[in-house]
Amino acid sequence: WTATDDASIRQWAVPENISPAEVDTPRRTRRLGRLVGGVGACALRSAAAEEDAYQEAHMDDNFDASKVAPTKVIAGAPGIVACAITSDRMHVLSKDANGMVKRWNILQGKVVEDYGKADFDALIKEMQEERTSQSWFTADTGLGTVSIHLEPPTCFASEAYAVDLGVKGAPHDLRINIGEQVIKALFQTWREKRKALEAEARKSTNMSELDGCSRDGVQAKKDRLFQKLPFDFSQHPPAIMSRGENGVPWKREMNDFTGKEGPDEIPMWIVDCLLHNRLQGAETLVQKCTFSLLPLEGSELPHLKQTKLTAPRILHVAKIKNYVVQKLLDSGVDLRAEAGIHESSNSSMAESLVISDGLVDIIGNGRVLEPDMSLATICKYLCKRSNDIELFYCRRAENNEGIP
């Protein structure tokens, strides 16, 4: 029986004229089935060349290849040999040894699309949209699978609005740290069991919980909201690998934690995130950017009282449009009334965004910006310098000429 790096295990029949002593020698074994004791590429090439030379010298024209074919094969899953992170930083494209291409959702650890045998490089180009998100993880295929690496503070660098993640009923300004929620989803079993153990400890010592009631109530409300987030590995539990303060590496499935694991196994930055909502090094990350917001020349719209603004990098153009409409109203310019729109005072933010989208356009670098484009995308694709963003606004009907 032999195993190589193609994941399948094979059984080989030993010819009757070969003695057991000869079979046990590495050189003779390699000749029989192109087998290699080493795992390096050099060893593979050397063995293949040696076998080719042996066959040229010893095999005649009547050589039957079936005599050195395996008699049994236990097929293994083909290893993943290549991967690429998509521009939204929430998916990874992978290709296995058989050329099968799949798209993985990193927030749930599962395959969301199977392309079969496809052009891997062409799909990468097709998926790299003019959108950008802060890098918060790295990926590789060193283990024959898609391995995701999280390290502080980089893993806390990316945010998204809860509504953009599909959370119904969430406030429109609620920002979610992607890395934080992924870590909490991965260690959900440990977190729940740890809290249960701590609750038991408090009961055994008759410790009062009154001081924490108010805080726990607020956190419980947040937890209920966060349960609607798309961070869920329960259907496809991955293996987690790390090393604790003692430096010893470990590997465990996410549902195998007992809650008793301490810093010797789970890094303190993970514990701080899970139990105390502290994100190590996150304060050093730049999550906001500054931009100018001015009326487009010839629009006959007034300047806003504040033209230099600072906002999260994930802010969408749709919200900038709504801001412009609201601030122009404060200046006495009611674009809604001009368009014959009478918005109710009870209108939701979603309704206001839709209305504002039809009233004004935001111009950047001479082009009309799409409502779902973020400030981070504008910085990357439209501005030479991230600290030199100039945006202009005008009535929707005023940009018909000269602006694509």
XYZ file of C-alpha atoms in Angstrom:
404
model
C 0.000 0.000 0.000
C 1.310 3.449 -0.849
C 0.270 7.056 -0.319
C 1.491 10.060 -2.301
C 0.520 13.724 -2.502
C -2.495 13.102 -4.786
C -4.673 12.048 -1.789
C -5.465 8.526 -3.069
C -4.106 5.311 -1.498
C -3.032 2.471 -3.812
C -2.302 -1.218 -3.488
C 0.314 -2.749 -5.784
C 0.808 -6.401 -6.724
C 4.378 -7.599 -6.283
C 5.591 -9.737 -9.269
C 6.204 -13.376 -8.382
C 9.836 -13.223 -9.519
C 10.646 -10.451 -7.043
C 11.790 -11.469 -3.572
C 10.490 -9.694 -0.449
C 14.009 -8.398 0.215
C 14.090 -6.648 -3.156
C 10.638 -5.127 -2.643
C 11.706 -3.630 0.682
C 14.480 -1.607 -0.934
C 13.392 1.947 -1.821
C 15.094 1.853 -5.244
C 13.316 -1.353 -6.356
C 9.977 -0.103 -5.017
C 10.290 3.089 -6.997
C 11.009 1.108 -10.159
C 7.899 -0.997 -9.697
C 5.403 1.803 -9.327
C 7.074 5.186 -9.660
C 6.851 5.600 -5.909
C 8.840 8.040 -3.854
C 9.850 7.984 -0.222
C 10.417 11.750 -0.096
C 7.794 14.450 -0.500
C 9.800 17.208 -2.184
C 9.476 18.145 -5.842
C 13.150 17.295 -6.421
C 12.622 13.787 -5.053
C 9.627 13.301 -7.337
C 11.501 14.432 -10.439
C 14.564 12.367 -9.537
C 12.517 9.201 -9.018
C 10.607 9.682 -12.261
C 13.832 10.157 -14.216
C 15.368 7.090 -12.584
C 12.363 4.944 -13.419
C 12.282 6.142 -17.041
C 15.952 5.205 -17.422
C 15.315 1.796 -15.835
C 12.389 1.046 -18.164
C 14.403 2.058 -21.235
C 17.171 -0.333 -20.235
C 15.072 -3.306 -19.115
C 11.624 -3.191 -20.767
C 11.029 -4.684 -24.204
C 8.370 -3.903 -26.805
C 6.009 -6.421 -25.229
C 5.979 -4.606 -21.880
C 2.494 -4.733 -20.306
C 1.807 -1.526 -18.339
C -1.021 -3.227 -16.453
C 1.560 -5.250 -14.555
C 2.661 -2.127 -12.693
C -0.790 -0.576 -12.376
C -2.324 -0.565 -8.871
C -4.626 -3.483 -8.080
C -6.782 -1.377 -5.762
C -7.320 2.359 -5.302
C -8.951 4.081 -2.338
C -9.862 7.405 -3.892
C -9.222 10.505 -1.823
C -10.701 13.963 -2.208
C -8.586 16.063 -4.573
C -6.599 18.666 -2.701
C -7.145 22.373 -3.297
C -4.140 23.746 -5.138
C -5.035 27.424 -5.689
C -7.234 30.102 -4.133
C -7.966 33.811 -4.588
C -9.777 36.332 -2.380
C -12.571 38.271 -4.105
C -12.785 42.060 -3.924
C -15.642 42.023 -1.378
C -13.314 40.233 1.100
C -16.126 37.848 2.020
C -15.563 35.097 -0.540
C -12.685 32.934 -1.764
C -12.397 31.212 -5.130
C -10.678 27.805 -5.063
C -9.405 25.258 -7.592
C -8.651 21.626 -6.743
C -6.230 19.157 -8.309
C -8.941 18.009 -10.745
C -9.524 21.546 -12.005
C -12.886 21.955 -10.226
C -13.559 25.577 -9.222
C -15.745 26.643 -6.286
C -16.670 29.845 -4.464
C -16.632 29.823 -0.657
C -18.485 32.113 1.746
C -15.892 32.952 4.401
C -18.531 34.203 6.846
C -20.122 30.742 6.957
C -17.322 28.418 5.867
C -19.288 26.790 3.073
C -19.345 26.470 -0.710
C -21.957 28.769 -2.232
C -21.275 28.098 -5.904
C -19.738 25.187 -7.805
C -18.470 26.101 -11.289
C -17.249 22.604 -12.172
C -14.217 22.572 -14.441
C -13.722 26.219 -15.299
C -11.051 28.761 -16.203
C -9.838 29.791 -12.739
C -7.970 32.924 -13.868
C -10.895 34.118 -16.009
C -13.294 33.766 -13.070
C -10.932 35.750 -10.835
C -10.906 38.632 -13.324
C -14.688 38.457 -13.701
C -15.231 38.734 -9.940
C -12.789 41.570 -9.272
C -15.372 44.349 -9.430
C -14.608 48.014 -8.898
C -15.361 47.623 -5.241
C -12.982 47.474 -2.332
C -13.061 46.402 1.276
C -10.352 46.494 3.893
C -8.215 43.352 3.979
C -8.843 41.422 7.212
C -7.595 37.886 6.527
C -5.208 35.915 4.346
C -5.809 32.572 2.658
C -3.615 29.728 1.439
C -3.843 26.093 0.308
C -0.806 24.664 2.078
C -2.892 21.947 3.759
C -4.765 20.986 0.600
C -7.794 22.953 1.813
C -8.723 26.635 1.984
C -7.034 27.855 5.171
C -8.045 31.266 6.530
C -5.555 33.106 8.746
C -6.682 35.703 11.330
C -4.132 37.820 13.177
C -4.569 40.978 15.264
C -4.938 43.801 14.600
C -5.438 43.185 10.853
C -8.390 40.845 11.426
C -10.311 43.774 12.962
C -9.673 46.124 10.026
C -12.901 45.589 8.059
C -16.381 46.844 8.880
C -19.789 46.725 7.211
C -23.193 48.217 7.956
C -25.594 45.701 9.479
C -28.246 46.528 6.868
C -25.752 45.742 4.092
C -25.288 42.314 5.676
C -29.015 41.687 5.417
C -29.994 42.298 9.057
C -33.643 43.369 9.042
C -34.618 45.985 11.581
C -31.037 47.055 12.296
C -30.287 50.785 12.638
C -28.859 52.151 9.393
C -25.777 53.496 11.171
C -24.951 50.259 13.024
C -21.457 49.150 11.976
C -20.324 45.548 12.336
C -16.702 44.494 12.685
C -16.380 41.505 10.340
C -13.383 39.864 12.040
C -14.900 40.222 15.503
C -18.122 38.490 14.487
C -16.295 35.709 12.621
C -14.217 34.973 15.741
C -17.327 34.956 17.937
C -19.063 32.574 15.542
C -16.036 30.238 15.411
C -15.738 30.118 19.210
C -19.468 30.154 19.938
C -19.341 26.743 21.664
C -16.415 27.774 23.875
C -18.063 31.095 24.720
C -21.403 29.534 25.716
C -19.799 26.814 27.835
C -17.408 29.301 29.447
C -20.276 31.597 30.459
C -22.195 28.616 31.852
C -19.181 27.630 33.965
C -18.810 31.205 35.245
C -22.519 31.327 36.129
C -22.157 28.119 38.126
C -19.129 29.549 39.903
C -21.081 32.669 40.894
C -23.913 30.560 42.286
C -21.546 28.427 44.334
C -19.977 31.519 45.925
C -23.334 33.366 46.342
C -21.854 36.270 44.388
C -24.355 39.058 43.725
C -25.218 39.644 40.098
C -27.151 42.866 40.645
C -24.273 45.097 39.503
C -24.165 43.428 36.125
C -27.895 43.212 35.413
C -28.237 46.485 33.510
C -25.089 45.910 31.477
C -26.091 42.290 30.728
C -29.522 43.480 29.570
C -27.985 45.871 27.043
C -25.580 43.179 25.857
C -28.441 40.672 25.566
C -30.299 43.065 23.287
C -27.203 43.397 21.095
C -26.716 39.634 21.083
C -30.293 39.106 19.865
C -29.650 41.532 17.021
C -26.322 39.936 16.171
C -27.985 36.522 15.954
C -29.479 37.751 12.680
C -26.015 38.325 11.215
C -24.818 35.894 8.519
C -21.931 34.592 10.639
C -22.814 30.956 11.202
C -20.524 27.926 11.021
C -22.886 25.491 12.791
C -23.872 23.694 9.574
C -20.272 23.434 8.356
C -18.068 23.410 11.490
C -14.445 24.031 10.515
C -11.281 22.935 12.284
C -9.527 25.690 14.222
C -5.748 25.772 14.579
C -3.774 28.105 16.811
C -1.234 28.207 19.630
C -1.570 29.536 23.156
C 0.835 31.453 25.363
C 2.900 28.290 25.854
C 3.625 28.233 22.126
C 2.253 24.713 21.641
C 0.157 24.441 18.447
C -3.240 22.742 18.573
C -6.095 21.802 16.268
C -9.731 21.281 17.255
C -13.172 21.300 15.711
C -15.240 24.271 16.825
C -17.835 22.100 18.628
C -15.245 20.208 20.684
C -14.409 23.006 23.127
C -15.318 22.469 26.791
C -15.141 26.077 27.988
C -12.304 25.183 30.358
C -9.557 26.027 27.869
C -7.429 28.920 29.100
C -4.604 31.129 27.790
C -2.317 28.107 27.477
C -4.516 27.079 24.532
C -6.593 30.057 23.420
C -4.661 33.322 22.788
C -5.573 36.187 25.095
C -6.567 38.456 22.201
C -9.233 35.868 21.323
C -10.416 35.679 24.952
C -10.577 39.494 25.150
C -12.694 39.579 21.994
C -15.056 36.818 23.159
C -15.614 37.795 26.779
C -14.833 41.506 26.979
C -15.527 42.816 23.435
C -11.982 44.197 23.304
C -10.356 44.196 19.880
C -6.580 44.161 20.235
C -4.935 46.927 18.216
C -8.171 48.013 16.534
C -7.681 51.586 17.742
C -4.603 51.862 15.510
C -6.549 51.046 12.347
C -7.785 53.843 10.081
C -11.521 53.304 9.690
C -12.469 56.810 8.530
C -11.525 59.234 5.797
C -12.005 62.954 5.125
C -13.565 64.423 1.985
C -14.884 67.721 0.596
C -18.525 68.049 -0.463
C -19.212 71.005 -2.801
C -21.930 72.089 -5.251
C -21.147 71.243 -8.881
C -20.226 74.318 -10.890
C -23.336 75.645 -12.630
C -25.771 73.704 -10.425
C -27.027 76.891 -8.720
C -27.177 74.979 -5.444
C -25.737 76.642 -2.325
C -22.700 75.494 -0.364
C -23.402 73.446 2.727
C -22.506 74.964 6.078
C -19.867 72.273 6.514
C -17.974 71.303 3.379
C -15.181 69.251 4.970
C -16.513 65.989 6.372
C -15.155 62.862 8.046
C -17.001 59.570 7.751
C -16.410 55.791 7.966
C -14.677 54.331 4.912
C -17.649 52.006 4.421
C -20.104 54.919 3.965
C -22.066 54.552 0.724
C -22.818 57.299 -1.785
C -26.548 56.742 -1.125
C -26.095 58.105 2.391
C -24.090 61.066 1.104
C -27.004 61.871 -1.212
C -29.439 61.745 1.678
C -27.135 63.987 3.744
C -27.037 66.558 0.927
C -30.826 66.585 0.585
C -31.284 67.047 4.336
C -28.684 69.833 4.636
C -30.035 71.687 1.595
C -33.442 71.602 3.260
C -31.858 73.292 6.302
C -30.583 75.985 3.895
C -34.069 76.574 2.484
C -33.752 74.424 -0.669
C -36.413 71.714 -0.626
C -35.576 69.336 -3.467
C -38.429 67.047 -2.470
C -40.997 69.804 -2.857
C -39.472 70.804 -6.210
C -40.021 67.235 -7.405
C -43.562 67.141 -6.021
C -42.648 64.617 -3.325
C -44.287 64.977 0.063
C -42.389 62.706 2.443
C -44.074 61.672 5.664
C -42.354 62.528 8.917
C -42.624 58.847 9.764
C -40.680 57.748 6.677
C -37.998 55.153 7.339
C -34.364 55.681 6.518
C -34.671 53.176 3.665
C -37.493 55.251 2.130
C -35.498 58.478 2.553
C -32.510 56.927 0.793
C -34.644 55.892 -2.169
C -36.187 59.369 -2.449
C -32.808 61.136 -2.166
C -31.322 58.867 -4.829
C -33.783 60.255 -7.350
C -33.157 63.893 -6.423
C -29.389 64.429 -6.506
C -26.267 62.991 -8.073
C -22.827 62.825 -6.485
C -19.933 63.467 -8.873
C -16.370 62.278 -8.301
C -13.461 62.654 -10.700
C -15.862 63.702 -13.459
C -18.230 60.734 -13.193
C -21.574 60.054 -11.562
C -21.042 57.754 -8.599
C -23.250 54.729 -8.048
C -25.335 54.687 -4.828
C -23.687 51.512 -3.485
C -20.124 52.764 -3.995
C -18.251 53.287 -0.717
C -15.752 55.965 0.262
C -13.065 53.253 0.363
C -13.795 52.403 -3.275
C -13.712 56.073 -4.254
C -10.324 56.440 -2.511
C -8.858 53.457 -4.336
C -10.193 53.918 -7.856
C -10.977 57.621 -8.318
C -8.514 59.596 -6.218
C -4.777 59.959 -6.623
C -4.386 60.544 -2.893
C -6.683 59.214 -0.170
C -6.555 62.564 1.663
C -7.629 64.541 -1.412
C -11.231 63.429 -2.058
C -13.470 66.044 -3.661
C -17.112 65.192 -4.263
C -19.696 67.427 -5.944
C -23.480 67.406 -5.835
C -26.128 68.599 -8.268
C -29.798 68.103 -9.073
C -30.414 64.802 -10.825
C -31.613 66.507 -14.014
C -28.561 68.781 -14.204
C -25.940 66.159 -15.011
C -27.372 65.095 -18.401
C -24.644 66.824 -20.391
C -20.946 66.092 -20.259
C -20.917 63.675 -17.299
C -21.085 59.907 -17.935
